[in-house]
CSV table of C-alpha atoms in Angstrom, one decimal:
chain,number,residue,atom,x,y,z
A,9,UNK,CA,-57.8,-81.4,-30.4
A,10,UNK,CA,-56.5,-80.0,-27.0
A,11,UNK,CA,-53.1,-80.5,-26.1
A,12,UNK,CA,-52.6,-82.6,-23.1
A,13,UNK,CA,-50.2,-81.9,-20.8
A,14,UNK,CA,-49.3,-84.6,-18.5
A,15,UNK,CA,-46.5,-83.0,-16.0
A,16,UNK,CA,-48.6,-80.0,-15.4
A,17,UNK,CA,-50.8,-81.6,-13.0
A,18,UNK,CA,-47.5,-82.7,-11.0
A,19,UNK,CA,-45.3,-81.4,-8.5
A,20,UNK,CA,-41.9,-81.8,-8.7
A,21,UNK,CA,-41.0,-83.6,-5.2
A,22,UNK,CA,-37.2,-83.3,-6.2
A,23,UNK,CA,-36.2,-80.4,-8.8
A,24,UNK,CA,-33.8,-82.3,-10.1
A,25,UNK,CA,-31.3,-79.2,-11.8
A,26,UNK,CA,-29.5,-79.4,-14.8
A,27,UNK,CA,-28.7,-75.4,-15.4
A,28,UNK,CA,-28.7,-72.6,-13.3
A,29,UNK,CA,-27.7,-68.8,-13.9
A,30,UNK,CA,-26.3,-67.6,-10.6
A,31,UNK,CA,-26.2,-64.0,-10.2
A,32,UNK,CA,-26.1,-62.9,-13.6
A,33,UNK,CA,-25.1,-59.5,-15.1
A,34,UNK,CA,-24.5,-58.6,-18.3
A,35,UNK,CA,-24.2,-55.2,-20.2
A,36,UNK,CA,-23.1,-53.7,-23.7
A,37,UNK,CA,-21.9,-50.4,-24.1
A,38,UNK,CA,-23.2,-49.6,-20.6
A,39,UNK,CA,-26.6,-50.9,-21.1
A,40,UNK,CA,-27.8,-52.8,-18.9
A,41,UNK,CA,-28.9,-56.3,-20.9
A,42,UNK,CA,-29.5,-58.6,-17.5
A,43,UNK,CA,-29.4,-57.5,-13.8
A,44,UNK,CA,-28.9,-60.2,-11.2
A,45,UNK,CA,-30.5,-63.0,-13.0
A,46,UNK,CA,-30.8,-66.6,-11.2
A,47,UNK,CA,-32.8,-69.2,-13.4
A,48,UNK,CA,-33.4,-72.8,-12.5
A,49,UNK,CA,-33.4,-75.2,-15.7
A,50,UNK,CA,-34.9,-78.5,-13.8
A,51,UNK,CA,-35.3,-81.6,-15.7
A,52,UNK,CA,-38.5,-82.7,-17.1
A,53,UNK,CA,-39.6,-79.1,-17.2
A,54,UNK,CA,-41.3,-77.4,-20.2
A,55,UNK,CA,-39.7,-73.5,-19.3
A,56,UNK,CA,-40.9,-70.3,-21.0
A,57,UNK,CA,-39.3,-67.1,-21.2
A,58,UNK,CA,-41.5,-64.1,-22.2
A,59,UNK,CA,-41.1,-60.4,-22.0
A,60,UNK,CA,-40.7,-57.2,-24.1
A,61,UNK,CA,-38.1,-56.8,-27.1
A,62,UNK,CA,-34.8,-56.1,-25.9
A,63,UNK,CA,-35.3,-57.7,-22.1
A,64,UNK,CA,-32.7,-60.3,-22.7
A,65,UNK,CA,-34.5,-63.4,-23.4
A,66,UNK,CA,-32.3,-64.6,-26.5
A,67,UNK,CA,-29.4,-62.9,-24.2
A,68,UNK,CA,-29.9,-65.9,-21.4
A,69,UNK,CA,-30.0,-68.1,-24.7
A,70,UNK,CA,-26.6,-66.8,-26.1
A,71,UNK,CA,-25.3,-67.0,-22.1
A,72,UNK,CA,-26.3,-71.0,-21.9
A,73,UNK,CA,-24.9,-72.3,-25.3
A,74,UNK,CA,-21.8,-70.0,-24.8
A,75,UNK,CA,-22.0,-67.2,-27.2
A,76,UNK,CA,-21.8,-64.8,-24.4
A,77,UNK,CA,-20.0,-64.6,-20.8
A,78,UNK,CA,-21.3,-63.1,-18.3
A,79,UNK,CA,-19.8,-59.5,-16.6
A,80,UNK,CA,-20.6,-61.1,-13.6
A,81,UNK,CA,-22.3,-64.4,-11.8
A,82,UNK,CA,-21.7,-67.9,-13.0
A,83,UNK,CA,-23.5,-70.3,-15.7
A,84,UNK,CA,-23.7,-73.7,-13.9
A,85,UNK,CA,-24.2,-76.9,-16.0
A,86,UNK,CA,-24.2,-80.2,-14.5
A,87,UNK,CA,-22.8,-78.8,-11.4
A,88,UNK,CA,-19.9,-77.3,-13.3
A,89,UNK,CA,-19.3,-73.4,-13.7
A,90,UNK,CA,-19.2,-73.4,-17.8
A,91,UNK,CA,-18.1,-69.5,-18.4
A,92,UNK,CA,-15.0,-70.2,-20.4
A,93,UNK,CA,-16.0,-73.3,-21.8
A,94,UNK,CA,-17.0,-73.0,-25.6
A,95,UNK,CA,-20.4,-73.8,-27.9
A,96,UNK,CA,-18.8,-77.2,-29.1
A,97,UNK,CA,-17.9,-78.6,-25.4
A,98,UNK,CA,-21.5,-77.4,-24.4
A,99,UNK,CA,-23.0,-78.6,-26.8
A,100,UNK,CA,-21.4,-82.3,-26.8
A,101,UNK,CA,-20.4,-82.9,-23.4
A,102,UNK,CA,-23.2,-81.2,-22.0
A,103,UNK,CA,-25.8,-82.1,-24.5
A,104,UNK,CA,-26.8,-78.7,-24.8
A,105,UNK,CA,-29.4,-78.8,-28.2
A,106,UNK,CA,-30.4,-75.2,-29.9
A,107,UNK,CA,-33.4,-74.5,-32.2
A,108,UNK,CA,-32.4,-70.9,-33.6
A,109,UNK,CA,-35.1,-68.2,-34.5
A,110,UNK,CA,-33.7,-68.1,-38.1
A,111,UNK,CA,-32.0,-70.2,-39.8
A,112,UNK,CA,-29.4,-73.3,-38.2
A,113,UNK,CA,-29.4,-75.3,-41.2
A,114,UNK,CA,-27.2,-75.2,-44.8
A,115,UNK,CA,-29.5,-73.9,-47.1
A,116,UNK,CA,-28.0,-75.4,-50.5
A,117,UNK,CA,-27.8,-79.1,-48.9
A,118,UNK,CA,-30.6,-81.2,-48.7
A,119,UNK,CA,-32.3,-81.7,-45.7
A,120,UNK,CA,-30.8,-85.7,-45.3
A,121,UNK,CA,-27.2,-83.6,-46.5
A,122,UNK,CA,-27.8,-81.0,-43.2
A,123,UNK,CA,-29.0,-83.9,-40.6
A,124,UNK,CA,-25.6,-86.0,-41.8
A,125,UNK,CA,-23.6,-82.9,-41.8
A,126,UNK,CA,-25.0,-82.3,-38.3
A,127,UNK,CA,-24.9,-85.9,-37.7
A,128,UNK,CA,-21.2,-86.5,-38.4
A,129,UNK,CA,-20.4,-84.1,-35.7
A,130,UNK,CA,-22.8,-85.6,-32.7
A,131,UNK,CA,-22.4,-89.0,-33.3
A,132,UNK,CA,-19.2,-90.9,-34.1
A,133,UNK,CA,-20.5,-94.3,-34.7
A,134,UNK,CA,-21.8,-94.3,-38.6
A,135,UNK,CA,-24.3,-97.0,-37.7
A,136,UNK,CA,-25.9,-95.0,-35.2
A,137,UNK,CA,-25.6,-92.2,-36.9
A,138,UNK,CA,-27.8,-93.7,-40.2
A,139,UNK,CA,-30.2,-94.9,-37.6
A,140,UNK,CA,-30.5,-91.9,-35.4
A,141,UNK,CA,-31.1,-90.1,-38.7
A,142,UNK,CA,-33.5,-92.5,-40.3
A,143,UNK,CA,-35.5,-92.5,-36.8
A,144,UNK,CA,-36.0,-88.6,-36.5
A,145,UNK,CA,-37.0,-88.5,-40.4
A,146,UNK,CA,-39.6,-90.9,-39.6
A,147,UNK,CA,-40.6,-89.4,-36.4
A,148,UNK,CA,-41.1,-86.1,-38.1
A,149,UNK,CA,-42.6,-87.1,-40.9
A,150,UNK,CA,-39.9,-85.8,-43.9
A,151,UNK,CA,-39.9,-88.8,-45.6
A,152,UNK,CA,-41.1,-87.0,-48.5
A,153,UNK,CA,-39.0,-84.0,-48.4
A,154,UNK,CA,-35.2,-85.4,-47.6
A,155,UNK,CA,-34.4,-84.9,-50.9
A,156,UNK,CA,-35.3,-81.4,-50.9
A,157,UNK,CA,-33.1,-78.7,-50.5
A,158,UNK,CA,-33.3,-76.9,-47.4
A,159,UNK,CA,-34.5,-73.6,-48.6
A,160,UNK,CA,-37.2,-74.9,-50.3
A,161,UNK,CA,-38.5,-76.1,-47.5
A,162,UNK,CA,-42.1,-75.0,-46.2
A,163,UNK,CA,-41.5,-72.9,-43.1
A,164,UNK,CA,-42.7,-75.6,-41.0
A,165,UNK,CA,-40.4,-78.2,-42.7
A,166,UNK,CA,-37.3,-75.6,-41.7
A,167,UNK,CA,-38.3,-75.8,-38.5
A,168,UNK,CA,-38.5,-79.8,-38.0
A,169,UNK,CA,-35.2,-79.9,-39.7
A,170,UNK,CA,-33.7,-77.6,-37.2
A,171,UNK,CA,-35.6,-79.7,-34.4
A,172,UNK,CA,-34.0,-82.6,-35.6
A,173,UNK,CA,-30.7,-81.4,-35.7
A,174,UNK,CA,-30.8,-80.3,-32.2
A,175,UNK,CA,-32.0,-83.9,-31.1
A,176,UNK,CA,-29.0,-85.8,-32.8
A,177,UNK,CA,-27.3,-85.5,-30.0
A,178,UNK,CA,-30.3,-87.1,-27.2
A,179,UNK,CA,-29.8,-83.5,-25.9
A,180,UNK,CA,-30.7,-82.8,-22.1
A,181,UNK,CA,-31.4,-79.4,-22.3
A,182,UNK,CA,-33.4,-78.3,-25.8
A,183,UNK,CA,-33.1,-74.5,-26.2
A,184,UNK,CA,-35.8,-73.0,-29.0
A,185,UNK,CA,-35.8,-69.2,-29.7
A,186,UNK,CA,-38.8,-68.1,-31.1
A,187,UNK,CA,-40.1,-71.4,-32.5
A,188,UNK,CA,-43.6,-70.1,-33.4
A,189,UNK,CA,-42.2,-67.1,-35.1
A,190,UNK,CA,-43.7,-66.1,-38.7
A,191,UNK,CA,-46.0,-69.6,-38.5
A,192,UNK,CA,-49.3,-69.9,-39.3
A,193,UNK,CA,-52.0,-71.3,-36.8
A,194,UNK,CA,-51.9,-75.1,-38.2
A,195,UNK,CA,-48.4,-75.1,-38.0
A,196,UNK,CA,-47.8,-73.8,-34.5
A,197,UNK,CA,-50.4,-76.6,-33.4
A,198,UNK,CA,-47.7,-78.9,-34.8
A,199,UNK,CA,-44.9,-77.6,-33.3
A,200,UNK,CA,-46.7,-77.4,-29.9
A,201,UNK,CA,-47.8,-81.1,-30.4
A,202,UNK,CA,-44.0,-81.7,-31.0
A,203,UNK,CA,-43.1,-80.4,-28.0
A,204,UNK,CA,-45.3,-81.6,-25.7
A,205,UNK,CA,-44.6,-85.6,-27.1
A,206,UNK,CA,-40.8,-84.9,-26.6
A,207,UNK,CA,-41.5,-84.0,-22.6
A,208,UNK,CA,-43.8,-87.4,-22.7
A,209,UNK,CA,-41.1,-89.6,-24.2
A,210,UNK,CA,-38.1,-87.8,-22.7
A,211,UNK,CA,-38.9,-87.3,-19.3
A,212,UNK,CA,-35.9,-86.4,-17.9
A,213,UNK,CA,-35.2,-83.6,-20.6
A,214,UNK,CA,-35.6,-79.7,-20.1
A,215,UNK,CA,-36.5,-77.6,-23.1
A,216,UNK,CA,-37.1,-74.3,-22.4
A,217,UNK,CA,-38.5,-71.7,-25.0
A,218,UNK,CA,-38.1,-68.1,-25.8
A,219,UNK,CA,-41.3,-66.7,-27.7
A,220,UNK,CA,-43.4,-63.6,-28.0
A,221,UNK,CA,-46.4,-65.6,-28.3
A,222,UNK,CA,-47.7,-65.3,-25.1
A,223,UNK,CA,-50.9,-67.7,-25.8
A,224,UNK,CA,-49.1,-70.5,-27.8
A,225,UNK,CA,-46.3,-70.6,-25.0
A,226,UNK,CA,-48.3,-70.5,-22.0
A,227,UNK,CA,-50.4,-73.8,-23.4
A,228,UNK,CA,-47.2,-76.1,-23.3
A,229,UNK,CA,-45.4,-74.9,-20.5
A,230,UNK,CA,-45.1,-76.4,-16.9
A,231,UNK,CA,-43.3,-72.9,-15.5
A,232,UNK,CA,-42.9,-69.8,-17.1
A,233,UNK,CA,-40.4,-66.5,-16.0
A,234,UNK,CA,-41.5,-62.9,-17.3
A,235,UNK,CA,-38.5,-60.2,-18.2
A,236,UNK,CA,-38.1,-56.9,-18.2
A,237,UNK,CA,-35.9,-53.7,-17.2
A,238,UNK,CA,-33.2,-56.5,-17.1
A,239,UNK,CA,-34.9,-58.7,-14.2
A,240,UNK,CA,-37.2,-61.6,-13.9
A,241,UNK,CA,-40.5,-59.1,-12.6
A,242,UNK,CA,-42.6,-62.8,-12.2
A,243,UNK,CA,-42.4,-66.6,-12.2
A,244,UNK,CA,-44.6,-69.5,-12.1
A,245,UNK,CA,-47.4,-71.7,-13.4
A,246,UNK,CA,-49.5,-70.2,-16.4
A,247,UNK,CA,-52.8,-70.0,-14.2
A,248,UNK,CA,-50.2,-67.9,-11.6
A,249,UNK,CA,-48.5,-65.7,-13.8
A,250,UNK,CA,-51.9,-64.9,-15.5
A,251,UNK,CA,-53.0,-63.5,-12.2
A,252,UNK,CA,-50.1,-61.9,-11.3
A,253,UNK,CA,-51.1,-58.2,-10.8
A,254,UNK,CA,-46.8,-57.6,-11.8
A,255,UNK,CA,-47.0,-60.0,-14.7
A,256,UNK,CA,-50.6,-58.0,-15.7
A,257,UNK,CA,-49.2,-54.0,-15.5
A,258,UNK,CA,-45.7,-55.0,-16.8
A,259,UNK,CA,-46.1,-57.5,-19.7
A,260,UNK,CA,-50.0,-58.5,-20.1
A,261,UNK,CA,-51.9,-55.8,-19.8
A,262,UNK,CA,-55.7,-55.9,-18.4
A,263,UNK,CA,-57.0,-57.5,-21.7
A,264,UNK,CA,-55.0,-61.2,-22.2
């Protein structure tokens, strides 16, 4: 079954933004990682970020949930400039949710042990908290597989988990890196499905994804930017960037 995708046939009237790299720079060891980057993260978008290996996708990652700073520009949250504040005040007070490529999870607990580990953090209340839980097992259909310790999880199940972790907090901004990575085809129709129902039900929510998978991104997302030699070379809808003679000679090709 096709995925629909409801906010791609809107225009946003009011880009409502909730993150924002201004004039970003960034180098290691005098390489050149990002060059002047400025990226909109608006809510209710579905963002993608392709390009090359080594352009500095995961880099803008790293810069939002604090990892990195910046040699130069600012990363704006909420209005705020956010370059010395830490991962734990981003991710709380901003509500700043992560999907890493590998891992993000304790492999010797259980998955209930990791999402009340996680939990315990997020949410303060233990009633919510046992209800927040209880709610994204069901959602996500683990009800079987709670039990079961994390790394004998399918790879499919390690990635709901991780999902779920990230959504304890009712994040506004949901970072995934990679998410398709080292899936196979059934599963990465799942995960797309996953994503797509969380923009329906969460409308004011931003997730924005980092992947390789040109194909599988492109089908979920409402805007996408293209990276490489440390800039954003193209930007816009799928149908756009698809056309885009830049986009075609610098990431594409003439076959895709």
């Amino acid at each position: 079954m096709a995925l629909i995708k409801t906010f791609r046939i809107k225009k946003f009237k009011i880009k409502n933004s909730l993150a924002k790299l201004e004039k970003v720079s960034l180098s290691y060891d005098k390489r050149q990682i990002l060059d002047n980057i400025n990226i909109n993260l608006n809510s209710g978008e579905i963002i993608g970020l392709l390009g090359p290996n080594g352009a500095g996708k995961s880099t803008i990652f790293n810069l939002l949930i604090g990892l990195v700073k910046p040699n130069f520009g600012k990363v704006v949250i909420n209005n705020n400039n956010v370059n010395e504040e830490p991962v734990y005040i981003r991710a709380k007070k901003y509500k700043i949710g992560y999907v890493p490529q590998y891992g993000g999870y304790f492999h010797d607990l259980t998955l209930i042990e990791n999402l009340k580990a996680a939990g315990e953090i997020l949410i303060k209340n233990e009633g919510d908290r046992i209800t927040k839980i209880n709610q994204l097992i069901s959602k996500f259909a683990l009800d079987n597989v709670q039990e079961l310790k994390a790394k004998f999880l399918s790879g499919g199940q390690k990635r709901k988990l991780v999902i779920c972790m990230a959504l304890l907090s009712d994040p506004k901004i949901l970072l995934c890196d990679e998410i398709f990575a080292a899936l196979d085809v059934l599963t990465i129709h799942m995960l797309k499905e996953i994503l797509v129902n969380l923009q329906r039900e969460n409308p004011k929510m931003c997730i924005m994804i980092c992947e390789h998978q040109a194909r599988e991104l492109l089908s979920v997302v409402d805007r996408a930017l293209i990276l490489s030699n440390s800039r954003i070379i193209a930007e816009g809808s799928p149908n756009n960037l698809v056309n885009n003679e830049i986009a075609k000679s610098h990431y594409f090709g003439n076959f895709f």
